[in-house]
Each structure stands twice: as C-alpha cells, then as structure tokens.
Amino acid sequence: MVNKIGVRDLVGFILRSGDLATSLSSMNTAQTGSRIHRKLQRKQSSDYQAEFYLEKAAQINGHEFLIHGRADGVILRDQTATIEEIKTSDIEFKDIPENKLTLYWGQAQTYAYLLMNSHPELDEVKLHLTYVQTPDEIVTKTEKTISKTEATKFFNQLVSDYEEWLQLQDQLNAEKVTSTTQLTFPFGKYRAGQHELAAAVYKSALLNKHLFAEAPTGTGKTISTLFPAVKVLATEKIKRIFYLTAKQSTRRVAEEAIGLMSNNGLKIRSITLTAKDKIKFPEEQEVAPEENPYMIGYYDRLKPALKDLLLNNHQINRAVIEKYARQYTLDPFEFSLDASLFCDIIIGDYNHLFDPKVHLQRFFEIENKENFYLIDEAHNLVDRSREMYSANLSNSAITDLLSLLHKDNENDQPVITKLRSLQRNFKRIAKPLLEEQQTERDYLETDEKFTKSITNLVQVLRKWLAKQTPGDVTDKILDFFFQCTTYLKIDEYFGPNFKFRVLLNKNQITVRLFCMDPSPFIADTLNLGGGAVLFSATLSPMKYYTKVLGDEPESLKYQLPSPFDTKHQKIIITSYIDTTYNNREQSLDKIISSIYDLIKEKKGNYLIFAPSNVYLEMVYDAFKTKFPEINTICQKPNMDDEQRTKFLQTFNQPQQQPVVGFALLGGLFSEGIDLVGDKLIGVGIVGVGLPGLNTETNLIRDYFDADNGHGFEYAYQLPGLNNVFQAAGRLIRGYQDQGIILLMDRRFTQRRYTELFPPTWRNYQIAHNLTELQNEIKNFWKSDS
C-alpha cells in the first residue's frame, strides 16, 4: 500500500520550532483565503500555471510514500522556473513570527525540489512568497533563489527527520494491529442485545455509514460501541476513533471500557482531552505568552516529550499529560492536542467536533474518511448544537470600554471611533422597538450595516491588541474582541434556519443570531468523517432524533430492547392531577399526597422531579411543611461539584437513613447518575416536562410547523418527554433493581403521549384517585415480596 503525505503536513511537523504563537491567531476563513488565491492567480501572465500539482515517490523506513502537493503558482520558461507560494492572514507581515515564516519558506523549498526532480533541466528555482494581509488585502512580496543542490539537501534532511518518527509510528501501529486483531470481548459473553449492537457498529465503521442506536440502560452501550470500533482499527479501514459526549462522567465510563480492553491485551493509545481553562497550570494564569516558560521554546522541547509520553503510556488522561508537561516545561493544553495526533482513540466533548468556534482544526478542517465518530448520549446534542450555532452581542460593555481608552492617545483613537460606530448601530437597530415599546423583535435577515461595523471594529482591535501589554484594560477589550469574532463566525452560517433577534432590557441592547435548526451543520460535520454512531438510552421517537441530528437517507437505525424484566418496574399515571400552569396551585395537595403514598408503603430512597426551579421549590416546601418528620433533600440552583456529590451521598444508606430527594427535571440529577440496587426504589415525576413558554421555543415551533407540520412536538412535547424518560431511567440500573415510576399529570394518559412510550412502559396503570394509587403501590410491593 502506498502511503500519502502532503507537503504542508510534512513540513509543518518537521520544521515547527520556537515558541507557541504569542499573537492573536488569524480570523481568516478558508473561503477568504481561496478567494484571494483565485484573485491573484487570475492576474498572472498566460504562462502562469495555478495549483500546479507536484509529487515524488519515496521509500521511507521501508514504506512506499507519495509526497505530494499543489504549488499555488508555477511559471516554466525553458531553463528557468518560478514558484509562488501565497499566504493570507489578518496579521501584519512584520508581526509574523520567524517560526511561521520558516514553515512558509519550507513549503516553497519542498515544491522547488519536487519541481526540479521532475524537470532535470532546471538547476535553480526562483521562489516568491506573496503574503496578503486581510481585510485590506495589503500585499507583501519577498523572494529567494534556491539551487538544485540546496533543494536536494533540504528535502533529504526533511525525509531523514521524518523517518525517525515513522519508526515510532510503525512501532505503535504494529502494536495496535496485532492487539486489536487478537482482542476478544472483555466479558466473554454478550448480554442480550449487545452482540447485535456491536455488529451494527462494526458495519457502520466498515462501510462508512451513520447509525442511530437506542440502547436502553443495561445494554452496556459504551463497551458495545467501543469494542467493535476498536476491532475495525485492525482492518485499517479507520485510523482514529473519536468518543464524544456531553458529560465528564460519561468520559470516565469510556476510559473504564478502554481499561477493560487493555486488561484483555489491547495496546493502543487513547487520550482524554481536558478543557483549556481546567488543565492550564496555575502559574500560567496571569502570565503573558511571551513570558510564559511553558510557551517559550515550546516546539523545541515537544518532540522528545512526545516520544517519552507515547513509548511509556497507553491511556493518557489529564494526570499523565500534566506529569509530562511539567517534566518538559510544556503548556499542558497544547501538549495534549499535539499528543492526540498520535492516538487511536480521542475522548472529548461534543464541541471538539461540532462547535464551529472551537472545534479541533487539526482533525476537522477537511474531510478524513479514516476518522470514526462515537457520539454518546446523543439526545443532548440537539440543544447543545443549537447553542453552538447561535451567538449574542450586547452593547453593555461598550460604554465601559470607551471609559478605559484615552481620546488623546493616537493608538486608542481608531478603537474609540469604531466602538462609537458600533454603539450607534446598536441604537439604530433598537430604535423601532423603542418607538413601539417592544422588548424584542425577530427578523429573517441580518443587518448588513451592523455586521460591517463589527467587522471594522475587529480589524482595528486586532492591530491594537497586538501592541498592548497584559493588564485589566487589555483583558476587558480582549473579551469583547472574542465576543465580536464569535458573532462574525456564526454570521457566516446564517440562513433560513436562523432568526436575527433584537432584545431590549432597560438600557441593554442585545443582538442574537438564533439557530432554530442546526441539523444541516450536524450532517455536514458528520460527513467529514468516515462513519458515525449516535447512541443513547433514549432516542425515541427515532424519527424525531434522526431528523434533528442530521439524518441522511442511507443512515442506519437500530433500537435494542431493554435487558431487564419489565415486572421489576411499575408505571403508574395519576389521571386526577392536572399540572397545567393555571391549575398548579389547586393540584398541589394531590401531588403531595401522591408522593407520600409512593414512599410510605416501602422504606427506601425516592427521587421526585419537577420541571422548573420555581415549581420544584413549591412542591418541596409544601411536602416539607406537611411531613417535616421525613428526611428530605432538595437540589439548589447552580450546585458545584462538592454540593452535587453531597446530594448523591445522602442516598448511600437507604435502610438506616432513607431520603426523599427533590430534583429538577432535565437537570443535574435527571441523567448521568447511577443509584443502583436499593439506593433508589421510586421515582415521581410532576408534569410532562414541557419547556416553559418562551419566544425562542415558539420560534422553533413555528419553524418546524412550516417544515414538517410537527412544530409543537419538536419544540415542546418531545424535548419534554425526553427529560421524563431520562429521569425515569434513574430507577432501573441493574438486573436486581426494582421500583415504581409515578407520572403525576393527566396528560400522560393522552394518546399523543402513550403512543410515544417505550416498550417497557406499555403495561402502565392509570390511578383515577388516591385510593387506586395506594392499591396499585401495595399490589406491586406485595407481588414483589
């Protein structure tokens, strides 16, 4: 098999040196760069050949390689030749770091060697580096001449340095292929449904398909997806697995699954990525990049650190990264990203793939069919991705920023001018609302003048920030700069699935780009890879989730049955409770009595969920007032990790100190927690979980009404019902678990809800009054005993 490597990748890996970039990275898009390339290429002479393809076959460390690339422009004239390399950025040419220029010239010199290799009559090549600073398109040209001898020496050294790394990669790859080929399922025997799920995942990876899989609790979905994906690594159809999820707890489960396979002989490299703000060393926090010892000379120490790390570790987590980062004085976040290039499994957050503002460019900037995606708890991706493709910008900071700048300072003056211009545009946009005494308004199109004023501000801020020293003023302006660039990034995606929103709150004006339907972007992102599995314990109804998560006609769908005996769980619906907004007060006594009936029959722990913080507090206070002797605990808003842990620890002694917990539906404790065995024997859910009525949810409703006629279901009913399913799923976590799910809302008896119930809920019972509820509960525990 012939391996291919691009000139840019080869040069970039071998020639990187010096410091981590200390200047602001360019905000240029690939589209901007391509447009400028085409514009410059069209202006050239008739003998100018744009996108000139060059290649050379080479043997490196016993492997056949094709080194290839496209020079931006080549002119061939008898015995002379010129190569043009075009680069674009919004950084001034004089501010480009020397190590970046080394990479630019390195590409040009490699192209020169390839050109002279294919044209032996050439003894030298003239190199033109054309640098375009955007958005003003200021062109800077520099040139060099390289001889055949110099180019050959440069190329041979490049290949020699790369050979050293190929040897390491060969060693790692040999371990991977051998161990994945020999790997057997770590539990020996599959649970019910596990083998079928694993087979579907294997097929998806092998055939580059998208699979939507509902795998109820107990099916062991993590190992059932990771194991077959790892087995496909042996075929080399895929080279890298991305396991992405919304929560830290799920990432730990993935690490545990890889650990199980490692104990069973697997030898591959996996890495768990940690957010930049969490992994950054404390001593780096207030230090300028050019003074940060972990950034100065970073690339000069990187390669020995990578070798040491990779040769001595298989599972690389935060602790491992920090250990080596300290040992070699490297920024831990950047080190983790560089190490990930050599790993077979990368565990991370959804935003590493899907968020256009922060996704991993080194992996997801271009299509790579050798990447395979495992998207865990995929139901969470709907709301997460909607927010990823939305952006806000408010005028509230502008007045403060203007007060920090100095009118008589020549450097500050351009920034002041553009800030004032943006402030005027905010007021212009808000004027119609103020005149009609409105607090919000939605538009189908963005405001071009407003966008232009942000673009102009970003341009001058970039120049201004490049000349500043760290400090409070710089930090505040930098924060607003990032808000502006985020807005401009999302503005590029604006289309029929967006609304341009203007919001007024006293003197604050906020402009919001609101994405109602991110599914086209999810689909495009998934298509960057070779295949994907989007899985969750709750992906019902499948038609809804496949629609909002970027479904394509050839996607595969798979729903596993629950492995647990349905007799261990009883579903009771109270038809005598009405929790609609206007009837909450009147139904409160019935809710409190029903909760008491749920818990009084059998001693143990219970969890009660309510759909909003206000409603939760109302129910909790009423229960605590009526039954002060019962041990209770209630979730509070914005709980930190310590408070969350303390809440869960109260469930550890169900016989000695039983507790009734009250928690938010769709919140911290409604998914991702495991209270196994007798730690939880009952769940009560107040209401059908509908999101509160608000403008944006109504916009989603109207959008999908126009799209497919299912606006209410997509905006309100199905997201709410998913929260119900997730909360109810806390009850049965293992084969020995048992208990009651009490659904306190008469709407659950309606067909539009019951037809969406999972198969394990088909035998639900309706209690028409408290007496019937008491009898149902008694009968369940009596039959169980």
Short mmCIF file of C-alpha atoms in Angstrom, two decimals, residues 136-412:
data_model
loop_
_atom_site.label_atom_id
_atom_site.label_comp_id
_atom_site.label_asym_id
_atom_site.label_seq_id
_atom_site.Cartn_x
_atom_site.Cartn_y
_atom_site.Cartn_z
CA ASP A 136 -7.45 45.43 3.26
CA GLU A 137 -5.53 42.94 1.06
CA ILE A 138 -2.16 44.59 1.62
CA VAL A 139 0.30 42.54 -0.44
CA THR A 140 3.90 41.95 0.63
CA LYS A 141 6.23 40.09 -1.76
CA THR A 142 9.55 38.51 -0.86
CA GLU A 143 11.71 36.23 -2.95
CA LYS A 144 14.62 33.81 -2.79
CA THR A 145 16.50 31.63 -5.24
CA ILE A 146 17.32 28.02 -4.42
CA SER A 147 19.72 25.75 -6.32
CA LYS A 148 19.15 22.10 -7.10
CA THR A 149 21.90 21.14 -4.63
CA GLU A 150 20.36 23.24 -1.85
CA ALA A 151 16.86 21.94 -2.53
CA THR A 152 18.05 18.32 -2.59
CA LYS A 153 19.92 18.74 0.70
CA PHE A 154 16.86 20.38 2.28
CA PHE A 155 14.49 17.66 1.07
CA ASN A 156 16.75 14.78 2.13
CA GLN A 157 17.07 16.23 5.62
CA LEU A 158 13.31 16.64 5.80
CA VAL A 159 12.77 12.99 4.86
CA SER A 160 15.53 11.82 7.22
CA ASP A 161 13.94 13.64 10.15
CA TYR A 162 10.55 12.22 9.24
CA GLU A 163 11.95 8.70 9.06
CA GLU A 164 12.72 8.82 12.76
CA TRP A 165 9.06 9.49 13.51
CA LEU A 166 7.90 6.84 11.07
CA GLN A 167 9.85 4.27 13.06
CA LEU A 168 7.95 5.29 16.17
CA GLN A 169 4.63 5.24 14.30
CA ASP A 170 5.44 1.82 12.86
CA GLN A 171 6.11 0.51 16.34
CA LEU A 172 2.85 1.93 17.68
CA ASN A 173 0.90 0.75 14.64
CA ALA A 174 2.28 -2.79 14.86
CA GLU A 175 1.17 -2.97 18.49
CA LYS A 176 -2.24 -1.63 17.53
CA VAL A 177 -2.90 -4.02 14.62
CA THR A 178 -1.66 -7.10 16.47
CA SER A 179 -3.56 -6.39 19.67
CA THR A 180 -6.82 -5.30 18.01
CA THR A 181 -6.76 -8.39 15.75
CA GLN A 182 -6.36 -10.69 18.75
CA LEU A 183 -8.71 -8.77 21.06
CA THR A 184 -11.73 -10.65 22.36
CA PHE A 185 -14.83 -9.24 24.06
CA PRO A 186 -13.70 -8.43 27.61
CA PHE A 187 -16.72 -10.04 29.26
CA GLY A 188 -16.52 -13.25 27.27
CA LYS A 189 -20.29 -13.45 26.95
CA TYR A 190 -22.53 -10.76 25.44
CA ARG A 191 -25.63 -9.54 27.24
CA ALA A 192 -28.94 -9.64 25.44
CA GLY A 193 -28.80 -7.19 22.55
CA GLN A 194 -25.11 -6.38 22.96
CA HIS A 195 -23.91 -8.56 20.11
CA GLU A 196 -26.47 -7.12 17.72
CA LEU A 197 -25.48 -3.55 18.64
CA ALA A 198 -21.78 -4.37 18.29
CA ALA A 199 -22.43 -5.86 14.86
CA ALA A 200 -24.33 -2.76 13.74
CA VAL A 201 -21.49 -0.51 14.93
CA TYR A 202 -18.89 -2.69 13.18
CA LYS A 203 -20.86 -2.48 9.94
CA SER A 204 -21.17 1.31 10.25
CA ALA A 205 -17.42 1.72 10.70
CA LEU A 206 -16.55 -0.68 7.92
CA LEU A 207 -19.00 0.80 5.38
CA ASN A 208 -18.72 4.49 6.35
CA LYS A 209 -22.36 4.68 7.47
CA HIS A 210 -24.20 6.75 10.07
CA LEU A 211 -26.01 4.69 12.69
CA PHE A 212 -28.65 5.96 15.12
CA ALA A 213 -28.90 3.50 18.00
CA GLU A 214 -31.17 3.45 21.03
CA ALA A 215 -29.53 1.26 23.66
CA PRO A 216 -31.50 1.21 26.94
CA THR A 217 -29.78 1.15 30.32
CA GLY A 218 -28.22 -2.22 30.98
CA THR A 219 -27.23 -2.99 27.40
CA GLY A 220 -23.67 -1.88 28.10
CA LYS A 221 -23.70 0.62 25.26
CA THR A 222 -20.21 2.02 25.92
CA ILE A 223 -18.35 -1.27 25.51
CA SER A 224 -20.80 -2.35 22.79
CA THR A 225 -19.80 0.63 20.66
CA LEU A 226 -16.12 0.98 21.54
CA PHE A 227 -15.22 -2.71 21.18
CA PRO A 228 -16.42 -3.14 17.57
CA ALA A 229 -14.91 0.21 16.58
CA VAL A 230 -11.58 -0.90 18.02
CA LYS A 231 -11.84 -4.16 16.06
CA VAL A 232 -12.24 -2.15 12.84
CA LEU A 233 -8.92 -0.44 13.65
CA ALA A 234 -7.31 -3.81 12.90
CA THR A 235 -8.57 -3.64 9.32
CA GLU A 236 -7.12 -0.12 8.97
CA LYS A 237 -10.39 0.97 7.34
CA ILE A 238 -10.44 3.58 10.08
CA LYS A 239 -7.36 5.03 11.75
CA ARG A 240 -8.84 7.04 14.61
CA ILE A 241 -11.91 6.85 16.87
CA PHE A 242 -13.46 9.93 18.47
CA TYR A 243 -15.61 9.20 21.51
CA LEU A 244 -17.56 12.40 22.21
CA THR A 245 -20.06 13.16 24.91
CA ALA A 246 -21.62 15.97 26.94
CA LYS A 247 -20.50 14.97 30.43
CA GLN A 248 -17.31 14.19 32.34
CA SER A 249 -18.97 11.14 33.93
CA THR A 250 -19.59 9.53 30.54
CA ARG A 251 -15.98 10.17 29.52
CA ARG A 252 -14.86 8.27 32.62
CA VAL A 253 -17.06 5.33 31.59
CA ALA A 254 -15.34 5.32 28.19
CA GLU A 255 -11.94 5.33 29.90
CA GLU A 256 -13.03 2.38 32.03
CA ALA A 257 -14.14 0.46 28.91
CA ILE A 258 -10.75 1.05 27.27
CA GLY A 259 -9.12 -0.06 30.52
CA LEU A 260 -11.09 -3.32 30.41
CA MET A 261 -9.91 -3.97 26.86
CA SER A 262 -6.34 -3.08 27.86
CA ASN A 263 -6.50 -5.69 30.62
CA ASN A 264 -7.58 -8.08 27.88
CA GLY A 265 -4.45 -7.41 25.79
CA LEU A 266 -5.32 -4.22 23.87
CA LYS A 267 -2.32 -1.99 23.15
CA ILE A 268 -3.41 1.27 21.60
CA ARG A 269 -3.04 4.90 22.63
CA SER A 270 -6.07 6.75 23.92
CA ILE A 271 -6.27 10.29 25.24
CA THR A 272 -8.91 12.21 27.14
CA LEU A 273 -8.92 15.90 26.29
CA THR A 274 -9.49 18.42 29.07
CA ALA A 275 -10.84 21.94 28.59
CA LYS A 276 -8.16 24.62 28.34
CA ASP A 277 -9.29 26.55 31.41
CA LYS A 278 -9.21 23.41 33.56
CA ILE A 279 -5.85 21.98 32.56
CA LYS A 280 -3.84 25.22 32.44
CA PHE A 281 -1.20 25.36 35.19
CA PRO A 282 -1.95 27.92 37.95
CA GLU A 283 1.37 29.68 37.39
CA GLU A 284 0.38 30.35 33.76
CA GLN A 285 -2.84 32.19 34.60
CA GLU A 286 -1.65 35.81 34.71
CA VAL A 287 1.48 35.49 32.58
CA ALA A 288 1.86 36.95 29.09
CA PRO A 289 2.61 34.30 26.42
CA GLU A 290 5.99 35.85 25.62
CA GLU A 291 6.94 35.48 29.31
CA ASN A 292 5.35 32.07 29.89
CA PRO A 293 8.09 29.42 30.29
CA TYR A 294 5.61 26.73 29.18
CA MET A 295 5.21 28.52 25.81
CA ILE A 296 8.71 29.91 25.20
CA GLY A 297 10.62 27.37 23.11
CA TYR A 298 7.63 25.00 23.24
CA TYR A 299 8.32 23.34 19.88
CA ASP A 300 11.98 22.83 20.69
CA ARG A 301 11.03 20.55 23.61
CA LEU A 302 7.90 18.99 22.12
CA LYS A 303 9.31 16.05 20.15
CA PRO A 304 11.34 14.43 22.97
CA ALA A 305 8.35 14.86 25.27
CA LEU A 306 6.04 13.16 22.76
CA LYS A 307 8.39 10.20 22.36
CA ASP A 308 8.69 9.75 26.09
CA LEU A 309 4.93 10.00 26.57
CA LEU A 310 3.97 7.63 23.75
CA LEU A 311 6.54 4.96 24.50
CA ASN A 312 5.59 4.74 28.16
CA ASN A 313 1.82 5.26 28.22
CA HIS A 314 -1.26 3.79 26.60
CA GLN A 315 -4.14 5.51 28.39
CA ILE A 316 -3.35 9.21 28.53
CA ASN A 317 -5.52 11.30 30.84
CA ARG A 318 -5.19 14.70 32.47
CA ALA A 319 -2.82 13.49 35.20
CA VAL A 320 -0.49 11.88 32.65
CA ILE A 321 -0.47 14.99 30.44
CA GLU A 322 0.28 17.25 33.40
CA LYS A 323 3.11 14.99 34.56
CA TYR A 324 4.94 15.16 31.22
CA ALA A 325 4.05 18.80 30.62
CA ARG A 326 5.75 19.74 33.88
CA GLN A 327 8.71 17.49 33.22
CA TYR A 328 9.37 19.05 29.81
CA THR A 329 8.00 22.55 30.60
CA LEU A 330 5.20 22.49 28.04
CA ASP A 331 1.78 24.11 28.04
CA PRO A 332 -0.43 21.14 29.05
CA PHE A 333 -3.40 22.01 26.84
CA GLU A 334 -1.35 22.39 23.66
CA PHE A 335 0.69 19.33 24.59
CA SER A 336 -2.49 17.25 24.88
CA LEU A 337 -3.58 18.39 21.40
CA ASP A 338 -0.19 17.55 19.89
CA ALA A 339 -0.18 14.16 21.63
CA SER A 340 -3.66 13.42 20.28
CA LEU A 341 -2.24 13.31 16.74
CA PHE A 342 -0.55 10.02 17.69
CA CYS A 343 -3.54 8.48 19.48
CA ASP A 344 -6.01 5.93 18.17
CA ILE A 345 -8.91 6.95 20.43
CA ILE A 346 -9.66 10.53 21.41
CA ILE A 347 -12.22 11.08 24.18
CA GLY A 348 -13.67 14.56 24.39
CA ASP A 349 -16.63 16.89 24.42
CA TYR A 350 -19.16 17.48 21.65
CA ASN A 351 -17.65 20.89 20.98
CA HIS A 352 -14.34 19.32 19.90
CA LEU A 353 -16.16 18.16 16.76
CA PHE A 354 -19.35 20.16 16.33
CA ASP A 355 -18.70 23.69 17.62
CA PRO A 356 -17.57 25.85 14.68
CA LYS A 357 -15.92 28.31 17.08
CA VAL A 358 -13.65 25.89 18.96
CA HIS A 359 -13.58 22.58 17.08
CA LEU A 360 -10.22 20.81 16.66
CA GLN A 361 -8.97 22.25 13.40
CA ARG A 362 -6.13 19.76 13.15
CA PHE A 363 -8.69 16.97 12.76
CA PHE A 364 -11.87 18.52 11.42
CA GLU A 365 -10.91 21.27 8.99
CA ILE A 366 -11.04 18.92 6.00
CA GLU A 367 -12.70 15.62 5.20
CA ASN A 368 -10.99 12.49 6.51
CA LYS A 369 -12.80 9.20 5.98
CA GLU A 370 -10.38 7.43 8.32
CA ASN A 371 -12.00 9.17 11.32
CA PHE A 372 -14.89 7.40 13.04
CA TYR A 373 -17.23 9.14 15.50
CA LEU A 374 -18.98 7.66 18.53
CA ILE A 375 -21.48 10.24 19.86
CA ASP A 376 -22.66 9.21 23.33
CA GLU A 377 -25.90 10.44 24.97
CA ALA A 378 -26.77 11.87 21.56
CA HIS A 379 -30.11 13.25 22.74
CA ASN A 380 -28.09 16.02 24.47
CA LEU A 381 -26.61 17.10 21.15
CA VAL A 382 -29.87 18.69 19.98
CA ASP A 383 -29.86 21.62 22.41
CA ARG A 384 -26.07 21.76 22.66
CA SER A 385 -25.61 22.16 18.91
CA ARG A 386 -28.41 24.72 18.69
CA GLU A 387 -26.45 26.92 21.09
CA MET A 388 -23.14 26.19 19.33
CA TYR A 389 -24.55 27.80 16.20
CA SER A 390 -26.13 30.77 18.00
CA ALA A 391 -24.37 33.95 19.13
CA ASN A 392 -25.10 37.06 21.20
CA LEU A 393 -23.57 40.51 21.20
CA SER A 394 -24.59 43.21 23.65
CA ASN A 395 -23.82 46.92 23.88
CA SER A 396 -23.47 46.79 27.67
CA ALA A 397 -19.66 46.65 27.62
CA ILE A 398 -19.08 49.43 25.10
CA THR A 399 -19.52 52.37 27.50
CA ASP A 400 -17.08 50.79 29.95
CA LEU A 401 -14.55 50.12 27.22
CA LEU A 402 -14.75 53.72 25.99
CA SER A 403 -14.04 54.95 29.51
CA LEU A 404 -10.88 52.82 29.64
CA LEU A 405 -9.44 54.24 26.42
CA HIS A 406 -7.80 57.66 26.00
CA LYS A 407 -9.02 60.12 23.38
CA ASP A 408 -5.63 61.83 23.19
CA ASN A 409 -3.80 58.56 22.61
CA GLU A 410 -3.12 58.11 18.91
CA ASN A 411 -3.21 54.29 19.18
CA ASP A 412 -6.55 54.31 21.03
#
